[in-house]
PDB file of C-alpha atoms in Angstrom:
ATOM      1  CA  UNK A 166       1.440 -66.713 -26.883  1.00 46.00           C
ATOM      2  CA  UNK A 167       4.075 -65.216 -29.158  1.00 47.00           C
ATOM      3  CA  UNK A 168       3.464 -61.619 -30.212  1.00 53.00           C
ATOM      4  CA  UNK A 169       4.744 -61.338 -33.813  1.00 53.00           C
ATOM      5  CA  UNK A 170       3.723 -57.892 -35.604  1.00 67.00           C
ATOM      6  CA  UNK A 171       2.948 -57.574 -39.202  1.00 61.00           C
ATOM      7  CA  UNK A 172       6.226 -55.454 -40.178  1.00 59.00           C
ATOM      8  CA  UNK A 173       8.511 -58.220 -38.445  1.00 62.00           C
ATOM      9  CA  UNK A 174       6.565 -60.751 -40.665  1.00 63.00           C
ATOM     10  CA  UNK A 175       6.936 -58.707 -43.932  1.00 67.00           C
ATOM     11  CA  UNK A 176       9.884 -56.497 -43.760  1.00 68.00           C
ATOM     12  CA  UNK A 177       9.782 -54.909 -47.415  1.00 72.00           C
ATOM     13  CA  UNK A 178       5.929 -54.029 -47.376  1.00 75.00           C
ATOM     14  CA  UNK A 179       5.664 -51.128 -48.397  1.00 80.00           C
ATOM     15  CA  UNK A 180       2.065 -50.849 -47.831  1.00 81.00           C
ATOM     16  CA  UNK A 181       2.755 -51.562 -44.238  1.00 76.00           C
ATOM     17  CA  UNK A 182       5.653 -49.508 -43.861  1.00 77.00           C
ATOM     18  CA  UNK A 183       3.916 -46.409 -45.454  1.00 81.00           C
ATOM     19  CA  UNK A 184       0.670 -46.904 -43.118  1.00 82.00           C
ATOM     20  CA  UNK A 185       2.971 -47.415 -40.033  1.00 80.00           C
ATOM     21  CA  UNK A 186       5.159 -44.157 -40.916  1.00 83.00           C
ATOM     22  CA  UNK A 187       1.667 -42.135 -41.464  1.00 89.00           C
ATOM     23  CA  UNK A 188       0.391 -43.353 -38.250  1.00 88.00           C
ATOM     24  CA  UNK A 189       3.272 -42.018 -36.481  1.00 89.00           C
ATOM     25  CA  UNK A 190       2.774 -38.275 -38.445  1.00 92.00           C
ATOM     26  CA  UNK A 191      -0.823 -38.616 -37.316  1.00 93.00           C
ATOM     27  CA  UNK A 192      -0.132 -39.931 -33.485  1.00 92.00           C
ATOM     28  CA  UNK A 193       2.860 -36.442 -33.752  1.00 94.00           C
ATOM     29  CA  UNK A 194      -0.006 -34.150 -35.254  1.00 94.00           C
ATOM     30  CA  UNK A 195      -1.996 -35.367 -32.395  1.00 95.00           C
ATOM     31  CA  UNK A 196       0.834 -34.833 -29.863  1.00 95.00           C
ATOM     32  CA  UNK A 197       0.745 -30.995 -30.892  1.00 95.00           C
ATOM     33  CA  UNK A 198      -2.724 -30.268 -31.214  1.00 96.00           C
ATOM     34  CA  UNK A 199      -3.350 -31.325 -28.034  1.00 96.00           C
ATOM     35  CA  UNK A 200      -0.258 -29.694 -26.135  1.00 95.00           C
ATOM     36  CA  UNK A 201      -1.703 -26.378 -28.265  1.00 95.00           C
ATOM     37  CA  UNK A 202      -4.701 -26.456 -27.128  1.00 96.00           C
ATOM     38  CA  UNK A 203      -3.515 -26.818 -23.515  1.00 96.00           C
ATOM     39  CA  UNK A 204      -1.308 -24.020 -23.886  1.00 96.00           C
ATOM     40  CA  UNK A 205      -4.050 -21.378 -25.286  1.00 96.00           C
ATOM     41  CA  UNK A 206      -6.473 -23.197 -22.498  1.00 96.00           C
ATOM     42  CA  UNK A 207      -3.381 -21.915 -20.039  1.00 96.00           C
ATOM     43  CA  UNK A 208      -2.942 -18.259 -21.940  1.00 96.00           C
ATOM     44  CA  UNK A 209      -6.789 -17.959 -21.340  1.00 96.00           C
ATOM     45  CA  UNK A 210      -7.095 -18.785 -17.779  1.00 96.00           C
ATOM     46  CA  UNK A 211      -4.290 -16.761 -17.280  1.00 96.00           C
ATOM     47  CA  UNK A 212      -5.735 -13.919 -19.027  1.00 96.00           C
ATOM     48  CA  UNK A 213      -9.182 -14.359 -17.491  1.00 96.00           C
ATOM     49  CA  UNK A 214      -7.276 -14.673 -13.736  1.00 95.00           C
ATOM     50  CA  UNK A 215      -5.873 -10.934 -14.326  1.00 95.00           C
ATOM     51  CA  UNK A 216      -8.887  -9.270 -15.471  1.00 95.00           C
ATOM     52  CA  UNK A 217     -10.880 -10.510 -12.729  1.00 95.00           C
ATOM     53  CA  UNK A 218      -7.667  -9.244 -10.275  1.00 95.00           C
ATOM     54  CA  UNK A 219      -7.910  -5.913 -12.095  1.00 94.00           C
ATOM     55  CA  UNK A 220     -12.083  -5.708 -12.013  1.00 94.00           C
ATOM     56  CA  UNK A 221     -11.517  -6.921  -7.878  1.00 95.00           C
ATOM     57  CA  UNK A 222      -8.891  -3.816  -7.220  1.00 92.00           C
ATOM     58  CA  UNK A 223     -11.569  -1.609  -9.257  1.00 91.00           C
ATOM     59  CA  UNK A 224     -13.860  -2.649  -6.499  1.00 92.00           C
ATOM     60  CA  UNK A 225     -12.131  -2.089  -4.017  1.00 90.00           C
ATOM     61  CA  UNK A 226     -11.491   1.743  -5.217  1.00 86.00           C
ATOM     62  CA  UNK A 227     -14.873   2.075  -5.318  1.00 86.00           C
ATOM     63  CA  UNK A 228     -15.387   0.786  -1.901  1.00 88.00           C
ATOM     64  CA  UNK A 229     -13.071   2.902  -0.635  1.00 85.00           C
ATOM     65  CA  UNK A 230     -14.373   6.156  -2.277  1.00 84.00           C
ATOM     66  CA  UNK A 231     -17.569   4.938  -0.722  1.00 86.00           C
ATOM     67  CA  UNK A 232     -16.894   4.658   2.474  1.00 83.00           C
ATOM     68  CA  UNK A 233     -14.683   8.035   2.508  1.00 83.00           C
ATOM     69  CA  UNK A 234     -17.879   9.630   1.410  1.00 83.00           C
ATOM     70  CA  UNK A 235     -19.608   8.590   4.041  1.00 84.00           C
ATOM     71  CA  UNK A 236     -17.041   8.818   6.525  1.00 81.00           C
ATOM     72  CA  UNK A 237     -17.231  13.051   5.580  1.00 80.00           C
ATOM     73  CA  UNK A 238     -21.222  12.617   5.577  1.00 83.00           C
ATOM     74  CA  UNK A 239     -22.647  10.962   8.312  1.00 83.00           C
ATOM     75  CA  UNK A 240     -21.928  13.162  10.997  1.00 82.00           C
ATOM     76  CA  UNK A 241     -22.599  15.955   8.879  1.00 80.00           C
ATOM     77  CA  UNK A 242     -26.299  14.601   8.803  1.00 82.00           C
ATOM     78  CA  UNK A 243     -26.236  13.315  12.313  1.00 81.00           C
ATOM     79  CA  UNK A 244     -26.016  16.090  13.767  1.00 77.00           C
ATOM     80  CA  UNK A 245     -28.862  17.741  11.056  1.00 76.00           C
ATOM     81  CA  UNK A 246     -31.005  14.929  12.073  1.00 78.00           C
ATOM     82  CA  UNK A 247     -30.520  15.656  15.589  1.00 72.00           C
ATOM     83  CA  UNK A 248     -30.655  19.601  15.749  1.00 72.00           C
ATOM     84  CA  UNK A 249     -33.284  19.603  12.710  1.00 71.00           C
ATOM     85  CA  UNK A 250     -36.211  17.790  14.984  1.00 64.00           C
ATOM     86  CA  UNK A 251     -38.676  20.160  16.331  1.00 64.00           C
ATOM     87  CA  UNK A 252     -37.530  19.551  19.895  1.00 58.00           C
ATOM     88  CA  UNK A 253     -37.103  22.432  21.705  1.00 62.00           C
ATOM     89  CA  UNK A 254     -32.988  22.556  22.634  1.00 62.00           C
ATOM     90  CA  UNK A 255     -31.919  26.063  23.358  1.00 68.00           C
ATOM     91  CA  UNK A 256     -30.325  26.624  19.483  1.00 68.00           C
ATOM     92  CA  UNK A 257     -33.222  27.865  17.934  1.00 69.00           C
ATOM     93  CA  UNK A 258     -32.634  31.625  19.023  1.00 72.00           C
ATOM     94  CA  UNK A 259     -29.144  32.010  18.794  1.00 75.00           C
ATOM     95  CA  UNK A 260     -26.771  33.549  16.835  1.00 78.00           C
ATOM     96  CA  UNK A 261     -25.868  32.003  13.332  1.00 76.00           C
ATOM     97  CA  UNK A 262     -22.486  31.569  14.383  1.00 83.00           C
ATOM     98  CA  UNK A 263     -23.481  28.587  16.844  1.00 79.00           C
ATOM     99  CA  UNK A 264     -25.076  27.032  13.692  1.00 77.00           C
ATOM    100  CA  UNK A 265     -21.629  27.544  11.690  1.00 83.00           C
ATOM    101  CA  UNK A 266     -19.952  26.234  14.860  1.00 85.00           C
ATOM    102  CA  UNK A 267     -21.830  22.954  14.638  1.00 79.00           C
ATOM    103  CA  UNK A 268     -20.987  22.756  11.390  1.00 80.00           C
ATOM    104  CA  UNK A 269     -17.703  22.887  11.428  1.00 86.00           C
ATOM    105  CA  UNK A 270     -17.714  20.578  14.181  1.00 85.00           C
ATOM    106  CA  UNK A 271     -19.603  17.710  12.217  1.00 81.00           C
ATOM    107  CA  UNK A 272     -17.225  18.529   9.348  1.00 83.00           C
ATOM    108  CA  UNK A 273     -14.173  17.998  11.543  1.00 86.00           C
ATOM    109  CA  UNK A 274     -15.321  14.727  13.058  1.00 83.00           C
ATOM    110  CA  UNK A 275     -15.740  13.448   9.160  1.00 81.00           C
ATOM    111  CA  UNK A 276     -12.672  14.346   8.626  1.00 83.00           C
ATOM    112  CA  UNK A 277     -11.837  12.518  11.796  1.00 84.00           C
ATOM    113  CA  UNK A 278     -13.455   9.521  10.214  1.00 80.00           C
ATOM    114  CA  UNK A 279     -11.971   9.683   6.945  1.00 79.00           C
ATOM    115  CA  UNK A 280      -8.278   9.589   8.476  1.00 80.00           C
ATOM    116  CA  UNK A 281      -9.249   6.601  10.701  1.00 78.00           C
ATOM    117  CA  UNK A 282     -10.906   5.027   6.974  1.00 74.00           C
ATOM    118  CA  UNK A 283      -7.927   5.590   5.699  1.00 75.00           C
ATOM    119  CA  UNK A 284      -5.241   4.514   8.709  1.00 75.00           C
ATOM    120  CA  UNK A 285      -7.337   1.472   8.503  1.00 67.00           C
ATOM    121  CA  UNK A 286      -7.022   0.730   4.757  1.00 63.00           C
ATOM    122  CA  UNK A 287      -2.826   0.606   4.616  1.00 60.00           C
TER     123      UNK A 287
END
């Protein structure tokens, strides 16, 4: 079958060639509205993909601060928990240096903790 289009059969139409001209400005509007809309789709997921990176590092501060503080806590309480029961040890009657002692002792070991927090964080 022969393919023969309407603008080869009448060449001066002007009808045809002003439909066939604003076909191709719609088909080109089109063409841009489309390749917009792909680019702001792009700017947003973009955007989106760096606030959720800067919320996740915001987290993970957080976490962090967390974990130092109970890093400096927990053996702080530990030993509490431990010396606090109403089990008879030998601590009860002496001085309150021994008390200040095992303070500074739980103390230290959090700070222990915190360091190894932190050596394990870089």
């Amino acid at each position: 079958m022969l393919r023969v289009e309407a603008r080869d059969l009448e060449k001066q139409d002007k009808f045809l060639i002003g439909v066939r001209d604003e076909s191709y400005d719609i088909s080109r509007a089109f063409e841009l509205l489309t390749s917009d809309a792909k680019l702001k789709l792009d700017y947003r997921i973009a955007k989106n993909s760096e606030a959720q990176a800067s919320r996740a590092q915001a987290m993970i501060s957080a976490q962090h601060r967390l974990n130092v503080l109970a890093a400096l806590t927990f053996p702080i309480m530990a030993l509490a928990a431990v010396l606090g029961m109403n089990l008879t040890h030998g601590l009860e009657n002496r001085s309150p240096v021994v008390f200040l002692v095992i303070l500074l002792l739980g103390i230290g070991i959090g700070l222990l903790v915190k360091r190894w927090i932190d050596g394990a964080r870089r």
